[in-house]
Short mmCIF file of C-alpha atoms in Angstrom, two decimals:
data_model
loop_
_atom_site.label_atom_id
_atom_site.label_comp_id
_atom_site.label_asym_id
_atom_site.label_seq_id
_atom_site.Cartn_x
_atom_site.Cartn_y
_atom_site.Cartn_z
CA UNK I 29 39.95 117.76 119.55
CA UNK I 30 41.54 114.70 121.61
CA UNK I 31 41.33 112.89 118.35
CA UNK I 32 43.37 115.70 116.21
CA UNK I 33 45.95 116.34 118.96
CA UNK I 34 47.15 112.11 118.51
CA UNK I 35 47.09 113.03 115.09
CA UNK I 36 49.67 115.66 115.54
CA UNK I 37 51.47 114.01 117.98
CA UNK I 38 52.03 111.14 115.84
CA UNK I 39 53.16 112.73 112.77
CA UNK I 40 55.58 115.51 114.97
CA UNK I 41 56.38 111.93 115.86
CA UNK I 42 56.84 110.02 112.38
CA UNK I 43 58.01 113.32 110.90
CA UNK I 44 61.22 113.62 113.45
CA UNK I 45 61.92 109.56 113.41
CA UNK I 46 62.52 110.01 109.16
CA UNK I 47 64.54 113.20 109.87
CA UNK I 48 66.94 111.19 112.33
CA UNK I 49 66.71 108.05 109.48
CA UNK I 50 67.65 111.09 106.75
CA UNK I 51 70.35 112.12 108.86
CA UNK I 52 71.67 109.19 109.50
CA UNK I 53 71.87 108.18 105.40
CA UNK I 54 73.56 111.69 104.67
CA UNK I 55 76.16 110.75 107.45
CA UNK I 56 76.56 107.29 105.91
CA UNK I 57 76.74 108.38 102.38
CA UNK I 58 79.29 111.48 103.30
CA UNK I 59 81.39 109.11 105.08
CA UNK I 60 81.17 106.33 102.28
CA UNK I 61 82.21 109.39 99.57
CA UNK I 62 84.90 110.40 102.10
CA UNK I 63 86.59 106.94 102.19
CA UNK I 64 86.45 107.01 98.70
CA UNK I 65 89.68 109.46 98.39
CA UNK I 66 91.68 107.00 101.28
CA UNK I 67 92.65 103.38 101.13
CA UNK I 68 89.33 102.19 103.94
CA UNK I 69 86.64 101.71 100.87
CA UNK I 70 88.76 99.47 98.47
CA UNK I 71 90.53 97.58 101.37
CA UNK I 72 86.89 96.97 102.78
CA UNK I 73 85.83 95.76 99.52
CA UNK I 74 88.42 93.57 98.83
CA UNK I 75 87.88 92.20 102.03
CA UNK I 76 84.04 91.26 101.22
CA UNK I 77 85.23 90.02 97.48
CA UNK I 78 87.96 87.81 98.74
CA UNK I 79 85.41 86.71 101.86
CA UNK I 80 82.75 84.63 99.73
CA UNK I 81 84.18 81.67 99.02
CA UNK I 82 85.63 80.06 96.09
CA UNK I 83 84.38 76.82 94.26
CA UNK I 84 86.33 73.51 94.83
CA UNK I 85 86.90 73.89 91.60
CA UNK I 86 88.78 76.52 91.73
CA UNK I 87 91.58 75.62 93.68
CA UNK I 88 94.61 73.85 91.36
CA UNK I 89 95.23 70.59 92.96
CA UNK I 90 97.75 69.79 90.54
CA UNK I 91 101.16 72.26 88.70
CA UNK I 92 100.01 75.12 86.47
CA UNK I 93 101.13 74.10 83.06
CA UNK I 94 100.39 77.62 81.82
CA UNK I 95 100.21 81.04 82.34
CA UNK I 96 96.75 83.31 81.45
CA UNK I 97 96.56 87.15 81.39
CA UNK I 98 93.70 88.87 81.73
CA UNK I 99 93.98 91.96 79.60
CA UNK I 100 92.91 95.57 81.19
CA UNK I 101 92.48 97.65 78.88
CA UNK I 102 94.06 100.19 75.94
CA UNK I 103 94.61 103.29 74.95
CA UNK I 104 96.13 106.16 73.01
CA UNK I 105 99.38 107.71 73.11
CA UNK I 106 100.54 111.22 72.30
CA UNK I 107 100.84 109.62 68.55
CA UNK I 108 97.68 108.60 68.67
CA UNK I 109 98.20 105.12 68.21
CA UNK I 110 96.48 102.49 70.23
CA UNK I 111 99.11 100.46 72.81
CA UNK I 112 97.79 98.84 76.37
CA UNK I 113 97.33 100.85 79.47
CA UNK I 114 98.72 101.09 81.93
CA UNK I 115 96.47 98.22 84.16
CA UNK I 116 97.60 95.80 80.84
CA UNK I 117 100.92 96.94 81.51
CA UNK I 118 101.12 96.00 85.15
CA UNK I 119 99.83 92.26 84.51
CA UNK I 120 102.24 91.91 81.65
CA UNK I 121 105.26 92.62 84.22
CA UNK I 122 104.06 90.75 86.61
CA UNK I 123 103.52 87.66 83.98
CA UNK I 124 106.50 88.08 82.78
CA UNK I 125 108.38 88.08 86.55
CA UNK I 126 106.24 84.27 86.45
CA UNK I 127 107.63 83.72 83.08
CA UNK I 128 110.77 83.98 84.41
CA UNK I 129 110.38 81.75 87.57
CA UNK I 130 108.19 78.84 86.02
CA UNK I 131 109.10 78.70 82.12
CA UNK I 132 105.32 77.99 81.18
CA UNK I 133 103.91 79.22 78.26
CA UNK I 134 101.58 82.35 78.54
CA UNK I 135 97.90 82.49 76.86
CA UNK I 136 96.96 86.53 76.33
CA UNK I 137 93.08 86.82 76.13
CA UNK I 138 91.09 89.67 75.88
CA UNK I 139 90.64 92.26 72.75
CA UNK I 140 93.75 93.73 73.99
CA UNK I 141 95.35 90.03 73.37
CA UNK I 142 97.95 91.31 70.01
CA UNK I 143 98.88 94.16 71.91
CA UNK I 144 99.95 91.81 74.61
CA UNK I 145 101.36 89.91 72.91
CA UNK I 146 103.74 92.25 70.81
CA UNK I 147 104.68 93.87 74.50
CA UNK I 148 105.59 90.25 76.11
CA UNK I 149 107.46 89.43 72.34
CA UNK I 150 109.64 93.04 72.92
CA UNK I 151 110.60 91.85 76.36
CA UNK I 152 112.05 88.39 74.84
CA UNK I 153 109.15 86.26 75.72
CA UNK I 154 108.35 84.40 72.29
CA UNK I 155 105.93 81.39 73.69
CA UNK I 156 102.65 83.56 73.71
CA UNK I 157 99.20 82.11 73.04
CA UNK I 158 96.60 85.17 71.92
CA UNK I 159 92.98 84.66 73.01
CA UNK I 160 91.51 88.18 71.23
CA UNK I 161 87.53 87.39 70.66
CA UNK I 162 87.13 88.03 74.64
CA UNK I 163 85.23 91.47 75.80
CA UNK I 164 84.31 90.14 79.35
CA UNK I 165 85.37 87.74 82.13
CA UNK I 166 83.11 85.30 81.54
CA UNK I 167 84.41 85.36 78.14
CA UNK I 168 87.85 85.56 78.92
CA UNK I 169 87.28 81.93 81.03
CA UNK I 170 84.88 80.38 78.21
CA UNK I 171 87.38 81.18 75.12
CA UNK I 172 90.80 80.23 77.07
CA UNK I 173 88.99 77.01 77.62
CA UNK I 174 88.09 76.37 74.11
CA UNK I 175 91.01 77.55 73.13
CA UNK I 176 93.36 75.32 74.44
CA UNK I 177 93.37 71.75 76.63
CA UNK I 178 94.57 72.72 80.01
CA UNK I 179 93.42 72.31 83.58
CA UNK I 180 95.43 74.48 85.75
CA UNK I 181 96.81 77.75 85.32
CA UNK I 182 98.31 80.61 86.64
CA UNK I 183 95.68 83.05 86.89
CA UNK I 184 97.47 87.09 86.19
CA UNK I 185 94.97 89.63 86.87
CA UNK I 186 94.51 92.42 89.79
CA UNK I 187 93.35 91.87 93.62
CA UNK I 188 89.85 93.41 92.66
CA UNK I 189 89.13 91.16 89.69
CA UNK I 190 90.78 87.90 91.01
CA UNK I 191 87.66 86.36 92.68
CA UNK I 192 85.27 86.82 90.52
CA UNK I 193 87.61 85.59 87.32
CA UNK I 194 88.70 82.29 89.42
CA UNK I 195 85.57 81.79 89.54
CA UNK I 196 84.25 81.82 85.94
CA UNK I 197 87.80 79.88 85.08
CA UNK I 198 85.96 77.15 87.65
CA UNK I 199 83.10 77.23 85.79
CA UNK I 200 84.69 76.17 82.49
CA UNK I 201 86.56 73.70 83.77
CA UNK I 202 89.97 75.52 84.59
CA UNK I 203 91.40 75.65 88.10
CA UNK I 204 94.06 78.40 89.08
CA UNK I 205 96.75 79.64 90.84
CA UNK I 206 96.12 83.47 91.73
CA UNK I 207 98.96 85.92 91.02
CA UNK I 208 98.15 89.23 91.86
CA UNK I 209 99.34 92.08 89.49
CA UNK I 210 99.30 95.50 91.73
CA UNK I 211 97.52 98.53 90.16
CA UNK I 212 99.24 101.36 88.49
CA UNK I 213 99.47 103.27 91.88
CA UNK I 214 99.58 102.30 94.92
CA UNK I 215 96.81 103.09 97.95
CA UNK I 216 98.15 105.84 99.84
CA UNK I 217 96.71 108.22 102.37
CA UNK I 218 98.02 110.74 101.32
CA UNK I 219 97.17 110.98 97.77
CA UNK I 220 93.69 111.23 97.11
CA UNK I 221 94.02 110.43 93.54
CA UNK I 222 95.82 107.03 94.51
CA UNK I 223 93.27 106.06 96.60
CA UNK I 224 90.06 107.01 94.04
CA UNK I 225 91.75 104.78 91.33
CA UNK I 226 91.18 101.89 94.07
CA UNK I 227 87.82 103.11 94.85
CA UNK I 228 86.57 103.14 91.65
CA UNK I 229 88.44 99.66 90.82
CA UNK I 230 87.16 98.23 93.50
CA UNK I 231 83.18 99.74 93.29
CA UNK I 232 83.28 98.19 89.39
CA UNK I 233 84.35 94.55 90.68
CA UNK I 234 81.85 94.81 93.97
CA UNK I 235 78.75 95.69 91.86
CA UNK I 236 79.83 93.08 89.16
CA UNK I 237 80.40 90.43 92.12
CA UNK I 238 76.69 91.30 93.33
CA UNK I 239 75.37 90.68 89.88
CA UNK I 240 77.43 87.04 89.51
CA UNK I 241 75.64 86.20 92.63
CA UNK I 242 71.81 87.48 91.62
CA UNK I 243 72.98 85.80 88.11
CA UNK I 244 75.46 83.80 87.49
CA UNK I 245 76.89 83.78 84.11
CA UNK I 246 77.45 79.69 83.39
CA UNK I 247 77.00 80.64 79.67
CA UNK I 248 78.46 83.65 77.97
CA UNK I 249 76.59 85.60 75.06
CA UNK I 250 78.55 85.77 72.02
CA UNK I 251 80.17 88.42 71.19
CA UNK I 252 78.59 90.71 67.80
CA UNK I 253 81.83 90.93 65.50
#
């Protein structure tokens, strides 16, 4: 009897410490869905991305003597025809505000690369390089390199996506200056909608970040045409 009554005791015991252990993970993951809708999870993310640091080789010693976009995407309009979005759209203005300021040529690359180019030709800008065989970051880094002999560029892509693209640019040889493009909208607290574009931005670049680390990608898989 002395011998069943420890038993008891110690699973009353074990039972209650994985309720308080359950409780605890359903706080943690209500709070972690909760900051999804405000500007805490993606400005906490950023934080960790921007924290690891970046190669030596990263960091242009010497003046950018070009400008690379990363592309972000496309989509459809109410015609139904296929033209960038609107995260494509946002790194074209802000390469073409460093257009503007430096002069340098601009190298497009991504799938998205003719659309690019045909928006940055619209808005005047006729010295346009299109890299278009890219699906990927690592790819995007790899094919700019083969594509052309430079060193040091200005690097246009988001906050979320800069550090881990600087990084694959090191890895093939290119250092960079970072120039941040904003997103569509801006974090806000008070519009949830706002703050989940972030969130979701900023999840995709933190789980690709923690698969660079597990597994670097120093050698890109072609791409099946």
């Amino acid at each position: 009897m002395v011998a069943f009554a420890k038993l008891i005791n110690y699973l009353e015991r074990f039972f209650s410490t994985i309720k308080r252990i359950l409780t605890v993970v359903v706080l943690v993951g209500c709070l972690i869905t909760l900051s999804f809708f405000t500007p805490l999870f993606s400005t906490i993310v950023l934080f960790i991305l921007d924290f690891y640091r970046l190669p030596e080789s990263a960091v242009s010693v010497n003046p950018a003597t070009a400008i690379v976009v990363l592309g972000g995407g496309l989509t459809n309009n109410q015609q139904n025809e296929i033209v960038i979005n609107q995260f494509t759209e946002s790194r074209l203005i802000k390469a073409s505000q460093v257009y503007q300021q430096t002069g340098l040529p601009i190298i497009v690359s991504g799938k998205d690369a003719p659309w690019m180019a045909k928006w940055l030709q619209k808005k005047g800008i006729m010295w346009v390089v299109a890299e278009k065989n890219s699906f990927n970051t690592c790819q995007n880094a790899k094919y700019t390199a083969e594509m052309v002999n430079i060193k040091q560029v200005i690097l246009v892509t988001d906050a979320y996506h800069m550090n881990r693209s600087r990084r694959q640019f090191a890895i093939n040889g290119m250092a960079t200056v970072p120039s941040i493009a904003p997103l569509p909208k801006a974090n806000d607290w008070q519009h949830f909608d706002q703050n989940l574009q972030h969130s979701r931005r900023a999840l995709y670049e933190l789980l690709a970040f923690a698969r660079d680390l597990v597994k670097p990608q120093y050698d890109c898989q072609p791409t099946n045409k």
